[in-house]
XYZ file of C-alpha atoms in Angstrom:
462
model
C 28.390 59.462 -75.732
C 30.435 62.330 -77.289
C 29.386 65.922 -76.625
C 28.452 67.990 -79.651
C 28.245 71.247 -77.724
C 25.292 73.071 -76.156
C 24.711 70.071 -73.952
C 23.764 67.803 -76.874
C 25.337 64.364 -77.102
C 25.632 62.069 -80.118
C 24.297 58.579 -79.755
C 26.551 55.554 -80.402
C 24.603 54.895 -83.597
C 25.188 58.430 -84.814
C 28.871 58.191 -83.946
C 29.113 54.906 -85.823
C 27.503 56.539 -88.850
C 29.909 59.420 -88.718
C 32.916 57.094 -88.382
C 31.761 55.086 -91.391
C 31.371 58.224 -93.490
C 34.760 59.525 -92.371
C 36.447 56.282 -93.373
C 34.833 56.348 -96.800
C 35.746 60.010 -97.254
C 39.403 59.313 -96.469
C 39.615 56.415 -98.902
C 37.310 57.191 -101.785
C 37.383 60.347 -103.891
C 35.490 59.182 -106.962
C 31.785 59.807 -107.226
C 31.084 56.543 -109.031
C 30.237 53.372 -107.167
C 33.206 51.283 -108.336
C 36.882 51.757 -107.633
C 39.560 50.627 -110.048
C 41.310 47.438 -108.949
C 44.803 47.591 -107.400
C 46.176 45.753 -110.455
C 44.712 48.394 -112.740
C 46.262 51.169 -110.672
C 49.615 49.371 -110.730
C 49.457 49.095 -114.513
C 48.703 52.806 -114.810
C 51.665 53.688 -112.602
C 53.809 51.445 -114.822
C 52.425 53.158 -117.926
C 53.258 56.582 -116.495
C 56.778 55.489 -115.500
C 57.448 53.954 -118.921
C 56.145 57.096 -120.616
C 58.032 59.686 -118.588
C 61.335 57.797 -118.360
C 61.158 56.526 -121.964
C 61.874 53.016 -120.700
C 61.494 51.316 -124.128
C 64.532 53.249 -125.383
C 66.590 52.237 -122.343
C 66.198 48.464 -122.719
C 67.492 47.041 -126.017
C 64.783 45.346 -128.055
C 61.935 46.411 -125.793
C 60.778 49.173 -128.115
C 59.942 46.653 -130.830
C 56.824 45.492 -128.986
C 55.649 49.083 -128.258
C 55.233 48.374 -124.518
C 53.722 51.768 -123.632
C 51.017 51.442 -126.265
C 50.505 47.790 -125.277
C 50.048 48.813 -121.644
C 47.482 51.395 -122.721
C 45.495 48.731 -124.600
C 45.592 46.359 -121.609
C 44.482 49.133 -119.233
C 41.585 50.120 -121.483
C 40.560 46.471 -121.766
C 40.559 46.070 -117.989
C 38.565 49.285 -117.562
C 35.974 47.875 -119.953
C 35.935 44.496 -118.168
C 35.423 46.184 -114.793
C 32.625 48.387 -116.156
C 34.600 51.581 -115.593
C 35.366 52.612 -119.160
C 32.081 54.453 -119.713
C 31.249 55.177 -116.084
C 30.979 58.898 -115.395
C 33.522 59.983 -112.822
C 33.865 63.629 -113.746
C 31.491 66.180 -112.226
C 33.562 69.172 -113.312
C 32.606 69.494 -116.988
C 36.171 69.196 -118.270
C 35.501 65.746 -119.744
C 32.522 67.055 -121.687
C 34.545 69.801 -123.339
C 37.495 67.524 -124.061
C 35.140 64.960 -125.596
C 33.724 67.689 -127.803
C 37.245 68.482 -129.017
C 37.955 64.810 -129.739
C 34.650 64.324 -131.561
C 35.419 67.395 -133.670
C 38.823 65.944 -134.573
C 37.279 62.637 -135.629
C 34.450 64.173 -137.658
C 36.749 66.591 -139.490
C 39.486 64.027 -140.233
C 38.306 63.575 -143.870
C 38.544 67.348 -144.412
C 42.065 68.019 -143.102
C 45.004 68.402 -145.464
C 46.892 65.211 -144.559
C 44.580 62.624 -142.919
C 47.000 59.825 -143.805
C 49.801 61.446 -141.809
C 47.432 61.869 -138.876
C 46.417 58.200 -138.771
C 49.737 56.570 -139.646
C 52.304 58.830 -137.977
C 50.751 61.152 -135.404
C 47.728 59.457 -133.867
C 49.616 57.112 -131.470
C 51.518 60.047 -129.941
C 48.351 62.065 -129.487
C 46.414 59.119 -128.041
C 49.135 58.361 -125.474
C 49.029 61.996 -124.365
C 45.229 62.285 -124.118
C 45.024 58.980 -122.245
C 46.626 60.692 -119.259
C 43.394 62.608 -118.748
C 40.978 59.691 -118.942
C 43.155 57.210 -117.049
C 43.882 59.682 -114.262
C 40.187 60.441 -113.813
C 39.095 56.789 -113.851
C 41.939 55.126 -111.956
C 43.350 57.659 -109.468
C 40.224 57.345 -107.341
C 41.448 57.315 -103.739
C 43.614 59.719 -101.772
C 46.395 57.143 -101.204
C 46.487 56.522 -104.963
C 46.610 60.262 -105.600
C 49.646 60.535 -103.306
C 51.402 57.645 -105.054
C 50.664 59.016 -108.514
C 51.955 62.484 -107.606
C 55.088 60.910 -106.136
C 55.753 58.966 -109.343
C 54.938 61.906 -111.618
C 57.068 64.476 -109.786
C 59.796 61.924 -109.044
C 60.158 61.101 -112.743
C 60.538 64.791 -113.605
C 63.254 65.144 -110.957
C 65.075 62.104 -112.355
C 64.777 63.497 -115.903
C 66.404 66.688 -114.635
C 69.228 65.196 -112.611
C 70.193 62.538 -115.173
C 71.507 65.011 -117.794
C 72.819 67.316 -115.060
C 74.957 64.536 -113.570
C 76.142 63.550 -117.045
C 77.131 67.161 -117.603
C 79.026 67.401 -114.315
C 80.805 64.063 -114.743
C 81.373 63.787 -118.500
C 80.793 67.275 -119.899
C 77.542 66.231 -121.605
C 75.429 68.996 -123.157
C 73.217 67.363 -125.765
C 72.478 70.444 -127.863
C 73.729 73.812 -129.034
C 72.322 77.089 -130.304
C 73.579 79.441 -133.006
C 74.493 82.868 -131.612
C 75.561 84.543 -134.858
C 78.972 85.281 -136.397
C 79.733 81.547 -136.512
C 79.484 81.123 -132.735
C 77.481 78.419 -130.983
C 76.311 78.095 -127.380
C 76.263 74.689 -125.685
C 72.857 73.900 -124.188
C 71.819 71.143 -121.812
C 69.067 68.911 -123.184
C 67.480 65.745 -121.857
C 69.627 62.665 -121.278
C 70.583 60.618 -124.369
C 67.679 58.219 -123.758
C 65.184 61.021 -123.118
C 63.155 62.763 -125.811
C 63.290 66.440 -124.785
C 65.377 69.246 -126.237
C 66.665 72.150 -124.060
C 63.310 73.964 -124.118
C 61.530 70.721 -123.287
C 63.919 70.062 -120.413
C 63.287 73.548 -119.037
C 59.546 72.773 -119.139
C 60.155 69.531 -117.231
C 62.156 71.436 -114.602
C 59.625 74.220 -114.082
C 56.765 71.722 -113.922
C 58.579 69.733 -111.236
C 59.397 72.876 -109.246
C 55.768 74.048 -109.353
C 54.528 70.795 -107.823
C 57.488 70.338 -105.472
C 57.126 73.793 -103.952
C 53.569 73.169 -102.809
C 53.575 69.417 -102.252
C 56.851 69.304 -100.291
C 56.464 72.358 -98.035
C 54.036 72.949 -95.166
C 53.343 69.227 -94.988
C 54.088 68.943 -91.288
C 57.153 66.812 -92.061
C 60.452 68.680 -91.997
C 62.280 66.143 -94.118
C 59.935 66.941 -97.021
C 60.995 70.590 -96.900
C 64.655 69.639 -96.432
C 64.568 67.374 -99.486
C 62.986 70.180 -101.514
C 65.652 72.638 -100.373
C 68.380 70.157 -101.367
C 66.930 69.319 -104.786
C 65.740 72.732 -105.995
C 69.152 74.470 -106.419
C 70.472 71.716 -108.704
C 67.309 71.861 -110.779
C 67.551 75.634 -111.146
C 71.206 75.246 -112.161
C 70.158 72.705 -114.794
C 67.558 75.219 -115.984
C 70.310 77.814 -116.465
C 72.369 75.317 -118.467
C 69.505 74.734 -120.905
C 69.942 78.278 -122.207
C 66.169 78.328 -122.667
C 64.858 81.879 -122.784
C 61.279 80.647 -122.725
C 62.247 78.544 -119.719
C 63.644 81.627 -117.993
C 60.412 83.536 -118.647
C 58.368 80.580 -117.386
C 60.474 80.385 -114.231
C 60.015 84.099 -113.560
C 56.255 83.728 -114.016
C 56.194 80.740 -111.643
C 58.324 82.599 -109.087
C 55.982 85.586 -109.324
C 52.916 83.409 -108.727
C 54.580 81.749 -105.729
C 55.572 85.168 -104.363
C 52.109 86.709 -104.614
C 50.424 83.628 -103.142
C 52.868 83.412 -100.216
C 52.548 85.016 -96.804
C 56.340 84.858 -96.381
C 57.240 87.496 -98.944
C 60.234 88.911 -97.033
C 61.940 85.512 -96.917
C 61.230 84.922 -100.605
C 62.746 88.306 -101.514
C 65.952 87.382 -99.707
C 66.043 83.952 -101.365
C 65.364 85.554 -104.746
C 68.180 88.096 -104.423
C 70.679 85.477 -103.250
C 69.570 83.136 -106.038
C 69.867 85.811 -108.732
C 73.356 86.823 -107.616
C 74.428 83.169 -107.501
C 72.956 82.470 -110.944
C 74.774 85.398 -112.533
C 78.005 84.273 -110.848
C 77.903 80.714 -112.224
C 76.853 81.623 -115.790
C 79.379 82.035 -118.559
C 79.462 85.331 -120.500
C 77.666 83.666 -123.431
C 74.953 82.325 -121.146
C 74.468 85.756 -119.579
C 74.318 87.256 -123.074
C 71.625 84.771 -124.112
C 69.373 85.552 -121.171
C 69.951 89.295 -121.509
C 68.805 89.044 -125.126
C 65.257 88.613 -123.800
C 65.200 92.316 -122.917
C 68.287 93.753 -124.661
C 68.578 93.919 -128.464
C 72.270 94.878 -128.216
C 73.509 91.320 -127.572
C 74.945 88.507 -129.675
C 71.891 86.334 -129.094
C 69.424 89.103 -129.953
C 69.434 87.899 -133.549
C 67.607 84.709 -132.557
C 65.516 86.235 -129.764
C 62.862 87.366 -132.210
C 62.321 83.961 -133.790
C 59.310 83.241 -131.549
C 57.433 86.342 -132.713
C 58.367 85.770 -136.349
C 57.438 82.097 -135.921
C 54.030 83.165 -134.654
C 53.422 85.143 -137.842
C 54.670 82.283 -140.014
C 52.335 79.866 -138.231
C 49.387 82.118 -138.972
C 50.411 82.272 -142.630
C 50.713 78.479 -142.778
C 47.415 77.990 -140.980
C 45.624 80.244 -143.448
C 46.221 77.627 -146.145
C 43.658 75.494 -144.297
C 41.943 77.902 -141.889
C 38.684 76.050 -141.158
C 39.593 72.437 -140.324
C 43.394 72.603 -140.360
C 46.014 70.198 -141.667
C 45.532 67.425 -139.099
C 46.770 66.734 -135.596
C 50.563 66.483 -135.396
C 51.154 67.842 -138.918
C 52.493 71.324 -138.122
C 56.032 70.213 -139.015
C 54.802 68.781 -142.314
C 52.837 71.952 -143.056
C 55.826 74.163 -142.258
C 58.002 72.083 -144.576
C 55.531 72.242 -147.450
C 54.755 75.950 -147.170
C 57.922 77.423 -145.625
C 60.606 74.954 -146.705
C 61.656 73.986 -143.152
C 60.498 70.954 -141.179
C 59.819 72.054 -137.601
C 56.919 71.937 -135.157
C 55.093 75.156 -134.439
C 56.653 76.648 -131.316
C 53.534 78.445 -130.103
C 50.872 76.086 -128.809
C 47.972 78.328 -129.777
C 49.089 78.729 -133.403
C 50.042 75.040 -133.465
C 46.381 74.249 -132.753
C 45.335 76.669 -135.513
C 47.653 75.026 -138.056
C 46.592 71.493 -137.127
C 42.891 71.871 -136.214
C 41.838 75.159 -137.799
C 40.033 78.059 -136.180
C 37.119 75.875 -135.008
C 39.590 73.552 -133.304
C 41.166 76.557 -131.565
C 37.775 77.437 -130.082
C 37.227 73.887 -128.817
C 40.741 73.708 -127.350
C 40.447 77.080 -125.597
C 37.156 75.900 -124.104
C 39.037 72.978 -122.539
C 41.670 75.317 -121.087
C 38.983 77.631 -119.736
C 37.180 74.692 -118.106
C 40.408 73.736 -116.316
C 40.849 77.302 -115.038
C 37.205 77.514 -113.953
C 37.347 74.277 -111.977
C 40.494 75.423 -110.228
C 38.703 78.561 -109.074
C 35.642 76.597 -107.938
C 37.763 74.208 -105.914
C 39.599 77.032 -104.166
C 36.287 78.724 -103.328
C 34.842 75.475 -102.018
C 37.896 74.756 -99.854
C 37.826 78.310 -98.490
C 34.119 78.167 -97.676
C 34.366 74.780 -95.921
C 37.891 75.152 -94.561
C 37.116 74.624 -90.868
C 34.766 71.699 -91.456
C 37.124 69.965 -93.892
C 40.103 70.408 -91.613
C 38.185 69.093 -88.632
C 36.993 66.064 -90.603
C 40.291 65.019 -92.224
C 43.337 67.296 -91.701
C 45.619 65.247 -93.954
C 43.152 65.209 -96.835
C 42.477 68.934 -96.409
C 46.216 69.666 -96.473
C 46.914 67.509 -99.556
C 43.999 68.867 -101.564
C 44.756 72.478 -100.648
C 48.404 72.139 -101.620
C 47.546 70.299 -104.846
C 45.117 73.092 -105.724
C 47.870 75.662 -105.209
C 50.297 73.606 -107.301
C 47.844 73.288 -110.191
C 47.044 76.997 -110.046
C 50.734 77.904 -110.187
C 51.448 75.425 -112.992
C 48.505 76.608 -115.096
C 49.539 80.254 -114.766
C 53.088 79.384 -115.816
C 52.009 77.080 -118.642
C 49.644 79.622 -120.200
C 52.642 81.916 -120.682
C 55.139 79.180 -121.552
C 52.788 77.915 -124.247
C 53.514 81.119 -126.171
C 56.904 79.549 -126.892
C 56.215 75.814 -126.801
C 54.074 73.321 -128.734
C 51.644 71.225 -126.726
C 48.611 69.849 -128.563
C 50.095 66.334 -128.701
C 52.014 66.629 -125.422
C 50.778 65.071 -122.193
C 51.037 68.211 -120.039
C 47.624 69.832 -120.351
C 45.771 66.512 -120.410
C 47.430 65.255 -117.241
C 46.816 68.547 -115.441
C 43.190 68.450 -116.615
C 42.893 64.939 -115.160
C 44.395 66.056 -111.860
C 41.999 69.023 -111.832
C 39.071 66.614 -112.156
C 40.431 64.346 -109.399
C 40.896 67.400 -107.179
C 37.372 68.632 -107.888
C 35.842 65.196 -107.299
C 37.758 64.659 -104.085
C 36.907 68.048 -102.584
C 33.255 67.668 -103.618
C 33.153 64.197 -102.075
C 34.739 65.383 -98.835
C 32.388 68.357 -98.578
C 29.332 66.212 -99.259
C 30.370 63.666 -96.641
C 31.024 66.472 -94.168
C 27.595 67.983 -94.785
C 25.930 64.566 -94.465
C 27.782 63.936 -91.211
C 26.720 67.323 -89.856
C 23.096 66.540 -90.779
C 22.991 63.235 -88.920
C 20.409 63.391 -86.119
C 21.779 63.697 -82.639
C 19.856 61.741 -80.028
C 20.287 61.924 -76.267
C-alpha cells in the first residue's frame, strides 16, 4: 500500500481507482461521453492542411472538385453518423455566443443589401472559416490529438513563411509592391504564388506562428524544441521585415511587449531585443526603413500612405451608415465599397468590416464572442494557478502543455485585438480557430481539475 502522509495508506482498490482516473484524464479532454473516431480526426487534419497550404491550387485539376469543401461535408456527415454533431462539448459559453451570431446572420439575411452575393459568392468562404471552431471543439478531444493539431497548424504557418522567403532568396521573388509617392514603388514580400495572402496577410501568418512557437517550443523540457525555435525565428522575422507591413510591425511590437511583460527573463529579452533591432535596421534598405519610420514620422516618403488606415476607418463608417441596422451581408464589404466609394476593396479594419457587413447589431454579437474568448482565457489561467500543485502532481506533461497553450492564446489574442485595427477578419479562420482552441483548453483544464478533485476525494482505507 502507498503512503498518503500522516500515516494513512491507500488501499489497492483506491490506488486502482486513482490509476484509472489518471489514465482517463491523460487521454480524454472532452466532457461528452463519445470521442471522435481516429478516421474523423485524420480527415480534420487533412482538411486543415488543405486549407492552410491551399493544396487545391497546387495540384492541377484538383480545385475543380472543391476538395476542401467536400472534406468539410464528409466530416460533418461522419459527426452526424457518430452522434457527435449536436452533442454539447463546450462548457465555456463561447459556442452559445457564436451560435447567437450565426442565428442573427441567418434571420437577417432577407434584410441585408445583397443577400444574393452572400449566398452565391461569400457563404462558402465564411462557412469554411467558422467550421474551424466547431470541428476543433468536437474532434480535438484528447491531449495527443491536441498536440498533433497544434503541430500541423503551427507547422503550416512556418511553411507558408519559409516558402516565399526561400523563393525570394533564390529567385528574387517578391509578389507585391506598394506605392511610396512621386512615382516610386517598394517591393514587398507576399505569400508564395500558390498561397492566398498579400504582404499584410503574410505578416499576420508570421506573427501568429511566432506567438504559438514562443510558448509551445520553449520550456518544454526538450532542448531541441528550443533550438529549433531559435533557428526558425530569425528567418521568420526577416520575412516579416520584407513584407513592408506597417500593421505587421505594430503587431510584432505588441506581441514582443506581451512576451516581455509575461516573462521572468526580462534582462535576456532586452539584450535579444537590442541585438535584433540593430540587426533589422542593418539589413533593411533605405526605402524599407523609410516605410517603417512612417508609422511615427510624417516627414517620410511613405507617410503619404501611412494614414490610409485611419481614413479607411472613416470611409467604412460612411459606407456602413447606408445600411446601419442589418448591414450589407457577410463578405460584401468590397462590393459595398465599390458601390459607394468607387473602389473595390475589403474593409481593412475588422471592427468596421463587421459594421459594414452585419450592421450595428451584428457588431454587438461579434464583440460578445470576442469577450467570451477573453473571459475564458482568464478563467483558465485562474484555474491553473489555483490548482497548479495538484495538476502538476497528477500529470506534469498535461499541466505543461495546457499552461503553455494558455500563454500562447493570451499573447495571440492581445496581438490580434490590435492587429485587427488594420486587418479584415470576419470571414477569416483566425478568430474561430482560436475560439475553438480556447474551448478545448477550457474543457481539458476543467476535466483535469475535476479528475484531480475526484481522486483526492477517494476514500483511503488501511
